[in-house]
mmCIF file of C-alpha atoms and ligand atoms in Angstrom:
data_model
loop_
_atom_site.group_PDB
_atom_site.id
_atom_site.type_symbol
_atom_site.label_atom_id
_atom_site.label_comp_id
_atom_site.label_asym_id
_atom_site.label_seq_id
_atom_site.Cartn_x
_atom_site.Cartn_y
_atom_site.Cartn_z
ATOM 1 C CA UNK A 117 -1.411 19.103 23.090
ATOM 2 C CA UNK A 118 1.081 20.026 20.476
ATOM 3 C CA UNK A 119 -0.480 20.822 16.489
ATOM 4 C CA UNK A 120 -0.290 17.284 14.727
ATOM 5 C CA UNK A 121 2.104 18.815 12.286
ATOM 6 C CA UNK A 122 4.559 19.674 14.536
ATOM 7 C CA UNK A 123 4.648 15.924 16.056
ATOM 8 C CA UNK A 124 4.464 14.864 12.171
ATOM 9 C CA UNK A 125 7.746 16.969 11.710
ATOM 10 C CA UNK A 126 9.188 15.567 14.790
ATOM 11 C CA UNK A 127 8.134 11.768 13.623
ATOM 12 C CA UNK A 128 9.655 12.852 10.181
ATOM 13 C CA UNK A 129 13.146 14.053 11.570
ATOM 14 C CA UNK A 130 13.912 10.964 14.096
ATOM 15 C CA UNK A 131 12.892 8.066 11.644
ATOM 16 C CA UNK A 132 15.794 6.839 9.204
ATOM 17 C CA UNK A 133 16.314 8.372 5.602
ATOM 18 C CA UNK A 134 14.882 6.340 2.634
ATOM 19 C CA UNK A 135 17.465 5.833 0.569
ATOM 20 C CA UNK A 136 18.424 8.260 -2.530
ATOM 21 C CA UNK A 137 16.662 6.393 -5.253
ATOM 22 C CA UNK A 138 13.607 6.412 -3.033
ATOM 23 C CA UNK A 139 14.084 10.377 -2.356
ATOM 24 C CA UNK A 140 14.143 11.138 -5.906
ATOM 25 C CA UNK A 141 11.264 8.576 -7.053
ATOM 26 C CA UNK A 142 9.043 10.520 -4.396
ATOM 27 C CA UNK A 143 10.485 14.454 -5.694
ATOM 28 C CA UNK A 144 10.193 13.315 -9.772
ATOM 29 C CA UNK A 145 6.650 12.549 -8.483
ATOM 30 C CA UNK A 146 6.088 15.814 -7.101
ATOM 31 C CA UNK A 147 7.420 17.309 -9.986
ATOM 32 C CA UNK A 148 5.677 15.289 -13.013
ATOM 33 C CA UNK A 149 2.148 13.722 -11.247
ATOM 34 C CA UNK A 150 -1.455 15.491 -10.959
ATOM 35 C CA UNK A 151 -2.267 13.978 -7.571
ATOM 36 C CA UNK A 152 1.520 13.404 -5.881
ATOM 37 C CA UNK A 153 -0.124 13.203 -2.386
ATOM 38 C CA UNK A 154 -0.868 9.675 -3.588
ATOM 39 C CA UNK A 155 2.325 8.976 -3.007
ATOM 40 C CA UNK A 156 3.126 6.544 0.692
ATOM 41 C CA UNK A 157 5.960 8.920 1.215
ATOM 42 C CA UNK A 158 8.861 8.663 3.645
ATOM 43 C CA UNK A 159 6.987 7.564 6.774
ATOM 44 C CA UNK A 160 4.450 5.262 5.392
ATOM 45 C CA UNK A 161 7.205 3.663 3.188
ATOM 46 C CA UNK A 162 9.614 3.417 6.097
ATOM 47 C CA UNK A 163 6.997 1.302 7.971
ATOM 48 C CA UNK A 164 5.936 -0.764 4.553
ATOM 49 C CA UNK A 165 9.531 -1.033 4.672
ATOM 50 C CA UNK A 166 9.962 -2.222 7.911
ATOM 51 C CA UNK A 167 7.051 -4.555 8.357
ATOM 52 C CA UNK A 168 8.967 -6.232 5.140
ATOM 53 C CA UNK A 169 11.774 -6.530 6.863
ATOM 54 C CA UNK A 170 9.960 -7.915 10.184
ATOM 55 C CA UNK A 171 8.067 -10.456 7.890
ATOM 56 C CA UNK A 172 10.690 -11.306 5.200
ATOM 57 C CA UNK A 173 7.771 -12.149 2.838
ATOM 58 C CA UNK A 174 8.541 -14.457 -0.522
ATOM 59 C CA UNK A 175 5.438 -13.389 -2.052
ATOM 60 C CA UNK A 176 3.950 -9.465 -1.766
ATOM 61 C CA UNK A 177 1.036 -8.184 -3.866
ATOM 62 C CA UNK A 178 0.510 -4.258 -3.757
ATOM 63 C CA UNK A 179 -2.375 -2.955 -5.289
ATOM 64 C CA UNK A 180 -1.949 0.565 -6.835
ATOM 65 C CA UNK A 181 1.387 0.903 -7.427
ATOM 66 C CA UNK A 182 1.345 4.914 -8.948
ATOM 67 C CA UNK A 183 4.717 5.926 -9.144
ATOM 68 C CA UNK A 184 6.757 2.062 -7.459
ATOM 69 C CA UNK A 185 7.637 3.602 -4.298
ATOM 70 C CA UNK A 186 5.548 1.692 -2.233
ATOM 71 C CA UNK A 187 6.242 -1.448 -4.227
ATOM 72 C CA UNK A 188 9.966 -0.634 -3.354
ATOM 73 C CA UNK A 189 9.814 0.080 0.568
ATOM 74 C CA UNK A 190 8.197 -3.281 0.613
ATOM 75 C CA UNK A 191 10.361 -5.063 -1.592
ATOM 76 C CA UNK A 192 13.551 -3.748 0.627
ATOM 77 C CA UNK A 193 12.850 -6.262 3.419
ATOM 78 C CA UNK A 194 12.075 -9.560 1.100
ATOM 79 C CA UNK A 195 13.671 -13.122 1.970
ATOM 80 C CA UNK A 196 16.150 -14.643 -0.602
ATOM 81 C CA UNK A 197 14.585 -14.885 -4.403
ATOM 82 C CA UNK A 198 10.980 -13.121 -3.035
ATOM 83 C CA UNK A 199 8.778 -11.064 -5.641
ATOM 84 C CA UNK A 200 6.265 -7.988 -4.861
ATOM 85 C CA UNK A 201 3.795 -8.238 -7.911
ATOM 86 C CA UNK A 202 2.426 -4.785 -8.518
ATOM 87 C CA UNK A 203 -1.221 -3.737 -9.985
ATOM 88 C CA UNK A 204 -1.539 -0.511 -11.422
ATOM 89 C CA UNK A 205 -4.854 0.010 -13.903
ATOM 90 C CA UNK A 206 -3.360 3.685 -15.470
ATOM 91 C CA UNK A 207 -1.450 2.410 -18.207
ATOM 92 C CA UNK A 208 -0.040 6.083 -18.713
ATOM 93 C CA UNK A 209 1.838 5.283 -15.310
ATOM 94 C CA UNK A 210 3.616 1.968 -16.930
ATOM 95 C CA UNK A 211 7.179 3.395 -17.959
ATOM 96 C CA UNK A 212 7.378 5.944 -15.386
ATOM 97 C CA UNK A 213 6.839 2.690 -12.934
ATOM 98 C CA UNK A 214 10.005 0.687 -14.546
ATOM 99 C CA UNK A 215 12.190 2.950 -14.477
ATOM 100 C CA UNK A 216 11.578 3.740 -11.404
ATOM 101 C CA UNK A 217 12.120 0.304 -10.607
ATOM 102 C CA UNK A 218 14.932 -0.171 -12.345
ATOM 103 C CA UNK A 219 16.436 3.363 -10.807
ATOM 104 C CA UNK A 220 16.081 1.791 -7.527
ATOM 105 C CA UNK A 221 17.944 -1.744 -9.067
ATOM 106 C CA UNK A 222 14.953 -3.845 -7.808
ATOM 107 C CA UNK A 223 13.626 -4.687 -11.315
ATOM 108 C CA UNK A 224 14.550 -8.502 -10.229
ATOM 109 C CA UNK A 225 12.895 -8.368 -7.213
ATOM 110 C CA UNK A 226 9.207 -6.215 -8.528
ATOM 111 C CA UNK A 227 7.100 -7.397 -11.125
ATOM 112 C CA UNK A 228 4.987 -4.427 -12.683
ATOM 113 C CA UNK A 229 1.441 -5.626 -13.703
ATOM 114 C CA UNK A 230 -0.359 -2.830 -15.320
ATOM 115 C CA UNK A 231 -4.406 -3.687 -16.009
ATOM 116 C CA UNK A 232 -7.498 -3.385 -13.350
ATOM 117 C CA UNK A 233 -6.890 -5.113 -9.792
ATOM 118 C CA UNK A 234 -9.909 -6.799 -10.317
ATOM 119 C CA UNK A 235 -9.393 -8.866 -13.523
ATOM 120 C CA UNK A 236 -5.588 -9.176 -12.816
ATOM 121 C CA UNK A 237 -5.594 -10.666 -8.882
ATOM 122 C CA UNK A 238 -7.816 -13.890 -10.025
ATOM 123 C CA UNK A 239 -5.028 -15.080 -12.591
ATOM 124 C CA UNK A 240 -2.065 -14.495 -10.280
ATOM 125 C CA UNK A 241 -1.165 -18.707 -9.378
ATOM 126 C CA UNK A 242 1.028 -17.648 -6.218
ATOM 127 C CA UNK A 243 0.145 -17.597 -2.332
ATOM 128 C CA UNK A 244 1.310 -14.326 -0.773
ATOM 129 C CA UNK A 245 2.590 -13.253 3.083
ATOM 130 C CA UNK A 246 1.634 -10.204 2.538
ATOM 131 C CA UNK A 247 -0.975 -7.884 0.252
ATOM 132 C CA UNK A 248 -1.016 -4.001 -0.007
ATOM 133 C CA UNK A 249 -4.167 -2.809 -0.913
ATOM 134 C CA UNK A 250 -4.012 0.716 -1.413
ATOM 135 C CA UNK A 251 -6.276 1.110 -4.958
ATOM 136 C CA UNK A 252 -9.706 2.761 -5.509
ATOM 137 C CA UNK A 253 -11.557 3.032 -2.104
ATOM 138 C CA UNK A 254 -15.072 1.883 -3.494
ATOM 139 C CA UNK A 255 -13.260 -1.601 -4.357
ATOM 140 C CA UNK A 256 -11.287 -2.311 -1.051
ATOM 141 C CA UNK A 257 -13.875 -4.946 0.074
ATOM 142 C CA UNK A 258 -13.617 -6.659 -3.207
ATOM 143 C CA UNK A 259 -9.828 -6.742 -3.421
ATOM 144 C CA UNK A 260 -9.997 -8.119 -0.031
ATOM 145 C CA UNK A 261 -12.347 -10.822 -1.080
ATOM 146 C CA UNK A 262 -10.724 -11.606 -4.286
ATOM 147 C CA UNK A 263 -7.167 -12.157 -2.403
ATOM 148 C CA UNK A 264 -8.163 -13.728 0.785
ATOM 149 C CA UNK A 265 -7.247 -16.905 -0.594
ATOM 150 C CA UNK A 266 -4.376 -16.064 -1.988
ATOM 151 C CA UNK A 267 -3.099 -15.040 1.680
ATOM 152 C CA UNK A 268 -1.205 -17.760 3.785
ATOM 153 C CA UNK A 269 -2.536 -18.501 6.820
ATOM 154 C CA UNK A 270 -0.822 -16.778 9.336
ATOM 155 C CA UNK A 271 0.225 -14.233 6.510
ATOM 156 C CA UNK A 272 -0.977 -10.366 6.650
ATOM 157 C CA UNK A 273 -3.503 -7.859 4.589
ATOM 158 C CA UNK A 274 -2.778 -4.317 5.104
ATOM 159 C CA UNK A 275 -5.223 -1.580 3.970
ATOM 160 C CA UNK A 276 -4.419 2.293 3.536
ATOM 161 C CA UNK A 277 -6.653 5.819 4.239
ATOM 162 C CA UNK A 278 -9.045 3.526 6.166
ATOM 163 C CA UNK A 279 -9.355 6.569 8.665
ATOM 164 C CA UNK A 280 -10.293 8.215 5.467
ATOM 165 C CA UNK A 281 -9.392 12.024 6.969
ATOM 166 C CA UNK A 282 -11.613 11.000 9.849
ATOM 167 C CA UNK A 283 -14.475 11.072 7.631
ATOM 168 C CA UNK A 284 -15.178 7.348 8.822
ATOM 169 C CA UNK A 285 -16.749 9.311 11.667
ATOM 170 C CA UNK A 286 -20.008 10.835 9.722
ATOM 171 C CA UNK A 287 -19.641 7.181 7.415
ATOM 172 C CA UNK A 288 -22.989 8.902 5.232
ATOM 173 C CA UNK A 289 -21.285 11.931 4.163
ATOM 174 C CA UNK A 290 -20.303 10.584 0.783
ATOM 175 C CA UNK A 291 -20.457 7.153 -1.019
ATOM 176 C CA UNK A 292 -15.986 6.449 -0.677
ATOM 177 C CA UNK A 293 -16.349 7.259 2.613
ATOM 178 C CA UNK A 294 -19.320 4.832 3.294
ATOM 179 C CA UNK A 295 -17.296 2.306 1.265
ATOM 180 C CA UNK A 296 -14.092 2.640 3.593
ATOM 181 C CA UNK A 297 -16.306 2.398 6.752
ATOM 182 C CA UNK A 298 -18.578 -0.366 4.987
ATOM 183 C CA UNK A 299 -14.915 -2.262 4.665
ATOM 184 C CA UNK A 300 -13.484 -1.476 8.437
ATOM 185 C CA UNK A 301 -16.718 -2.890 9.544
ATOM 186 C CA UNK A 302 -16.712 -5.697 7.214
ATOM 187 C CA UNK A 303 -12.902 -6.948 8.477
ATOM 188 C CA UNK A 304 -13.886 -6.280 12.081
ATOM 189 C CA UNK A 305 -16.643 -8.693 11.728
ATOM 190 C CA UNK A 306 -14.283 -11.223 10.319
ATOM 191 C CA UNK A 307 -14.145 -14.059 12.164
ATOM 192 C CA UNK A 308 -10.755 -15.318 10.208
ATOM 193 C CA UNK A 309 -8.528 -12.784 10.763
ATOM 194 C CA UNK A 310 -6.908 -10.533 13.913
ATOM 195 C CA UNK A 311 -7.149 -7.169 13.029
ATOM 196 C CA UNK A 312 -6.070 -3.963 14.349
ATOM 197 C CA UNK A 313 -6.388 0.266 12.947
ATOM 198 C CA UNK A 314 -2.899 2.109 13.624
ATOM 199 C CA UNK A 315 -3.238 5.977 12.815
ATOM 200 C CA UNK A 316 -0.558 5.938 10.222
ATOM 201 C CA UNK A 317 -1.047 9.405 8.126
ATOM 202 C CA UNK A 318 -4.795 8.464 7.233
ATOM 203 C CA UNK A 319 -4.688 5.197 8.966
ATOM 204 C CA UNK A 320 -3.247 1.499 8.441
ATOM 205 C CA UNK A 321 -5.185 -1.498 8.631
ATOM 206 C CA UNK A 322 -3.474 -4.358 9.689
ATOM 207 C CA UNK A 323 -5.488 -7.894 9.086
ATOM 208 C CA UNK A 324 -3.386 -11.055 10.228
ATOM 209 C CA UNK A 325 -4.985 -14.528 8.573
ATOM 210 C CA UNK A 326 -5.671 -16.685 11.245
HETATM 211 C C1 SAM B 626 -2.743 5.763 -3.623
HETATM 212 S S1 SAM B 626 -2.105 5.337 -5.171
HETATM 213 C C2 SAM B 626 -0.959 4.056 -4.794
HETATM 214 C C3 SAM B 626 0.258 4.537 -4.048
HETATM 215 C C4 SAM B 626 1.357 3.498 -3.928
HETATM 216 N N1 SAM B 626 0.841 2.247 -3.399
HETATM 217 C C5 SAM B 626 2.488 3.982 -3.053
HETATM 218 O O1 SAM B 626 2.766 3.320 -2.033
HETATM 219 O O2 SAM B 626 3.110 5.024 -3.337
HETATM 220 C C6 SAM B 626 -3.444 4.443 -5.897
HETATM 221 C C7 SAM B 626 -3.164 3.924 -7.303
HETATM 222 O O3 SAM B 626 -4.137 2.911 -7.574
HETATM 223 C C8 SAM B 626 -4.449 2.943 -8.944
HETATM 224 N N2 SAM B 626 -5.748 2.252 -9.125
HETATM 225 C C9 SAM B 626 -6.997 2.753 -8.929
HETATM 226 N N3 SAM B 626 -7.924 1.792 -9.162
HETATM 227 C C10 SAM B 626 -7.247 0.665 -9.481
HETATM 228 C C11 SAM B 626 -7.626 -0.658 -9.803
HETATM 229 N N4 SAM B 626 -8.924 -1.020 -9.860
HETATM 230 N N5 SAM B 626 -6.660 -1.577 -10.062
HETATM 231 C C12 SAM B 626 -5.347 -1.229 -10.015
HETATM 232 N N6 SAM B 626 -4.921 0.019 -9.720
HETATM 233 C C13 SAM B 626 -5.848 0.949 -9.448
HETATM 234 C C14 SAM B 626 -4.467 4.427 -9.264
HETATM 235 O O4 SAM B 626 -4.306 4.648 -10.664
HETATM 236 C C15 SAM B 626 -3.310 4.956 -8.413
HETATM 237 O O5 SAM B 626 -2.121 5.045 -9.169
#
């Protein structure tokens, strides 16, 4: 079988360009960040974008925003007068995060929230069609917990790195990676929602509420 990277290249080459803004979000990132690999990058953010665009969502909540290009891809595919809210607990990340915004003219369309997940998701009054989580590992089942009612019903929670490097395979080798398989196990055991891994650069999961 041909070396992952090589069919990661290939997948890179035949799926469409982000657009400039997007380009230059994700190389000032490079350039300026400690940990840029946090970044969802041009394939991940074409298929935030495109899910967006499949689901026209009014209301989007992304947890960990880092640099807005996630927050972006997914605001690229909302319906008429939608909103992604975005959470993002490193305040040092706040202006970099509007002007990025603004660079990419969505600051109608993205609200910036900067404070901990945790404290901010309970006072958001909105329903959403679609949450992001893609914040501190150790907290995914909480975040899940703390928006599920917050989702519409037939609306969707994604969750990234839930394949975790494939560390999800030895789940006791460390206590994020215990936490990542303790959360795959806890949505697959979910009675209320469909849900469904798809090896996405360290793998996507996809939750539809029932
Ligand atoms: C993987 S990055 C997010 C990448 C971004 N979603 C994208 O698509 O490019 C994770 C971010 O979550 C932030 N974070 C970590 N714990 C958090 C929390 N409890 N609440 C909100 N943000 C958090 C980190 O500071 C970091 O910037």
């Amino acid at each position: 079988m041909a070396e992952f990277n090589h069919i990661l290249k290939y997948i890179h080459e035949f799926s469409s360009d982000p657009t400039s803004s997007l380009r230059e979000i994700e190389r000032q990132t490079y350039l300026k960040t400690f940990a840029p690999q946090m970044i969802s990058g041009k394939i991940q953010g074409r298929f935030l974008s495109m899910l967006s665009h499949m689901i026209q969502p009014r209301r989007v909540l992304e947890i960990g925003t880092f640099t807005g290009y996630g927050s972006i891809c997914l605001a690229e595919g909302l319906a008429e007068g939608g909103v992604v809210y975005t959470i993002e607990a490193n305040r040092e990340l706040e202006n970099t995060i509007q002007q990025n915004i603004e660079m990419a003219r969505f600051a109608d369309r993205i609200k910036s929230l900067i404070g901990q997940g945790e404290e901010l998701i309970p006072k958001l009054d909105e329903q959403f069609d679609l949450v992001f989580i893609d914040a501190g590992k150790k907290d995914y089942g909480l975040f899940y917990d703390l928006v599920f009612d917050k989702v519409v019903s037939g609306g969707f929670i994604l969750a990234d790195n839930v394949l975790w490097a494939g560390k999800v395979l030895q789940p006791n080798s460390d206590r994020e990676t215990r936490s990542i398989h303790d959360f795959n196990n806890k949505i697959n055991k979910d009675v209320r929602v469909e849900n469904v891994i798809i090896p996405l650069i360290d793998g996507m999961m996809i939750c539809r509420k029932k």
